[in-house]
Structure formats: structure tokens, C-alpha cells
Amino acid sequence: MEGLDDGGSAERVVIWIERRPGAVWAVGRIVNPQHRETEAPKADDYLWEGFELDDCLEAANGALEDDAVVSEERGEPEHVKPFNRDELLKPLEKYFFGR
């Protein structure tokens, strides 16, 4: 999502879901990643970690919705698609089952 911060400067927010070793799902959020020295996320960039995909989707879509509401309140509505189960499972199925 792209918009303006409280001071009126350009701001970019990235929310992602990743699958970590040990069958752990993680949800991360970074503000202005383009200003970082490295693309690697920091420990405090993670909003949620756990084993249940439904909980992961709830955390990710909750963060996405929160940011969308703030953008809308500032008069800069962002239309973003929610994360969905299929987009997460397809790469895993391809990796494990080759389909």
C-alpha cells in the first residue's frame, strides 16, 4: 500500500505471509522498506507467528484492513485484495507434490 504518513510524506507499507521452517506461518509488516539497508526483515517486523493457516490469514487480513481503514480516513482509499488460502497453498502443493 502506498500513501502519506502523518506528516504528509510518502509512505509505503508492505504486509506479507511466509512459511518458515518447522511448519510455522508468519505475518510481517514493514513501513518504507525502500529506506532500509537490507531487504531482510527484522524480528520486530513480524506481527504474528503460529501453526494454523486460518489464524495466519486472520492476522494478515486484519493488518491489511487496519492499514486500508487508515488510508481511507486520510482520504486516500487503497483497494487491496485480501490474502486467501489458495494463493498460499498452491506453492506448497507444487513444492511437495509437484503439481
CSV table of C-alpha atoms in Angstrom, one decimal:
chain,number,residue,atom,x,y,z
A,1,MET,CA,0.0,0.0,0.0
A,2,GLU,CA,1.2,3.5,-0.7
A,3,GLY,CA,0.0,6.7,0.8
A,4,LEU,CA,1.1,9.5,3.1
A,5,ASP,CA,2.3,9.4,6.7
A,6,ASP,CA,1.1,11.7,9.5
A,7,GLY,CA,3.5,14.4,8.3
A,8,GLY,CA,2.4,14.2,4.7
A,9,SER,CA,5.4,12.4,3.4
A,10,ALA,CA,5.2,9.4,1.0
A,11,GLU,CA,4.8,6.1,2.8
A,12,ARG,CA,4.9,2.5,1.6
A,13,VAL,CA,3.6,-0.4,3.7
A,14,VAL,CA,4.3,-4.0,2.8
A,15,ILE,CA,2.4,-6.8,4.5
A,16,TRP,CA,3.4,-10.4,3.7
A,17,ILE,CA,2.9,-14.0,4.7
A,18,GLU,CA,5.8,-16.5,4.8
A,19,ARG,CA,6.2,-20.2,5.6
A,20,ARG,CA,9.1,-20.8,8.0
A,21,PRO,CA,11.0,-24.0,8.9
A,22,GLY,CA,9.1,-26.2,11.3
A,23,ALA,CA,5.7,-25.6,9.6
A,24,VAL,CA,5.4,-22.1,11.1
A,25,TRP,CA,3.4,-19.4,9.3
A,26,ALA,CA,4.5,-15.8,9.9
A,27,VAL,CA,2.9,-12.4,9.0
A,28,GLY,CA,5.2,-9.4,8.7
A,29,ARG,CA,4.7,-5.7,8.1
A,30,ILE,CA,7.3,-3.1,7.1
A,31,VAL,CA,6.9,0.6,6.6
A,32,ASN,CA,9.1,2.1,3.9
A,33,PRO,CA,11.3,-0.9,3.2
A,34,GLN,CA,12.9,1.1,0.4
A,35,HIS,CA,14.8,3.1,3.0
A,36,ARG,CA,16.4,0.1,4.6
A,37,GLU,CA,20.0,-1.0,4.1
A,38,THR,CA,18.9,-4.6,3.6
A,39,GLU,CA,15.7,-6.4,2.4
A,40,ALA,CA,15.9,-8.9,5.3
A,41,PRO,CA,13.1,-8.5,7.8
A,42,LYS,CA,13.9,-7.7,11.4
A,43,ALA,CA,12.5,-9.7,14.3
A,44,ASP,CA,10.1,-6.8,15.2
A,45,ASP,CA,8.7,-6.7,11.7
A,46,TYR,CA,6.7,-9.8,12.5
A,47,LEU,CA,3.1,-9.3,13.7
A,48,TRP,CA,2.2,-13.0,14.2
A,49,GLU,CA,3.7,-16.5,14.1
A,50,GLY,CA,2.0,-19.8,14.5
A,51,PHE,CA,1.0,-23.1,13.0
A,52,GLU,CA,-2.6,-22.6,11.9
A,53,LEU,CA,-3.2,-21.2,8.4
A,54,ASP,CA,-6.6,-19.8,9.3
A,55,ASP,CA,-5.1,-17.8,12.2
A,56,CYS,CA,-2.4,-16.6,9.9
A,57,LEU,CA,-4.9,-15.4,7.3
A,58,GLU,CA,-6.9,-13.6,10.1
A,59,ALA,CA,-3.8,-11.8,11.3
A,60,ALA,CA,-2.6,-10.8,7.8
A,61,ASN,CA,-6.0,-9.7,6.6
A,62,GLY,CA,-6.6,-7.8,9.9
A,63,ALA,CA,-3.4,-5.9,9.5
A,64,LEU,CA,-4.3,-5.2,5.8
A,65,GLU,CA,-7.7,-4.0,6.8
A,66,ASP,CA,-6.3,-1.7,9.5
A,67,ASP,CA,-4.0,0.0,7.1
A,68,ALA,CA,-6.7,0.3,4.5
A,69,VAL,CA,-9.0,1.9,7.0
A,70,VAL,CA,-6.3,4.5,8.0
A,71,SER,CA,-5.7,5.2,4.3
A,72,GLU,CA,-9.5,5.7,3.7
A,73,GLU,CA,-9.7,8.0,6.8
A,74,ARG,CA,-7.0,10.2,5.3
A,75,GLY,CA,-8.9,10.5,2.0
A,76,GLU,CA,-6.5,8.1,0.1
A,77,PRO,CA,-8.5,4.9,-0.1
A,78,GLU,CA,-6.5,1.9,-1.2
A,79,HIS,CA,-8.3,-1.0,-2.8
A,80,VAL,CA,-6.3,-4.1,-1.8
A,81,LYS,CA,-7.3,-7.8,-2.2
A,82,PRO,CA,-7.2,-9.9,1.0
A,83,PHE,CA,-4.9,-12.8,1.3
A,84,ASN,CA,-6.6,-16.1,0.6
A,85,ARG,CA,-6.0,-19.7,1.4
A,86,ASP,CA,-5.5,-20.9,-2.2
A,87,GLU,CA,-2.7,-18.4,-3.0
A,88,LEU,CA,-0.8,-19.8,0.0
A,89,LEU,CA,-1.4,-23.5,-0.6
A,90,LYS,CA,-0.7,-23.6,-4.3
A,91,PRO,CA,3.1,-23.0,-4.0
A,92,LEU,CA,3.3,-25.6,-1.1
A,93,GLU,CA,1.4,-28.2,-3.1
A,94,LYS,CA,3.7,-27.6,-6.1
A,95,TYR,CA,6.7,-27.9,-3.8
A,96,PHE,CA,5.5,-31.1,-2.0
A,97,PHE,CA,3.5,-32.8,-4.7
A,98,GLY,CA,4.9,-31.4,-8.0
A,99,ARG,CA,1.5,-30.1,-9.2
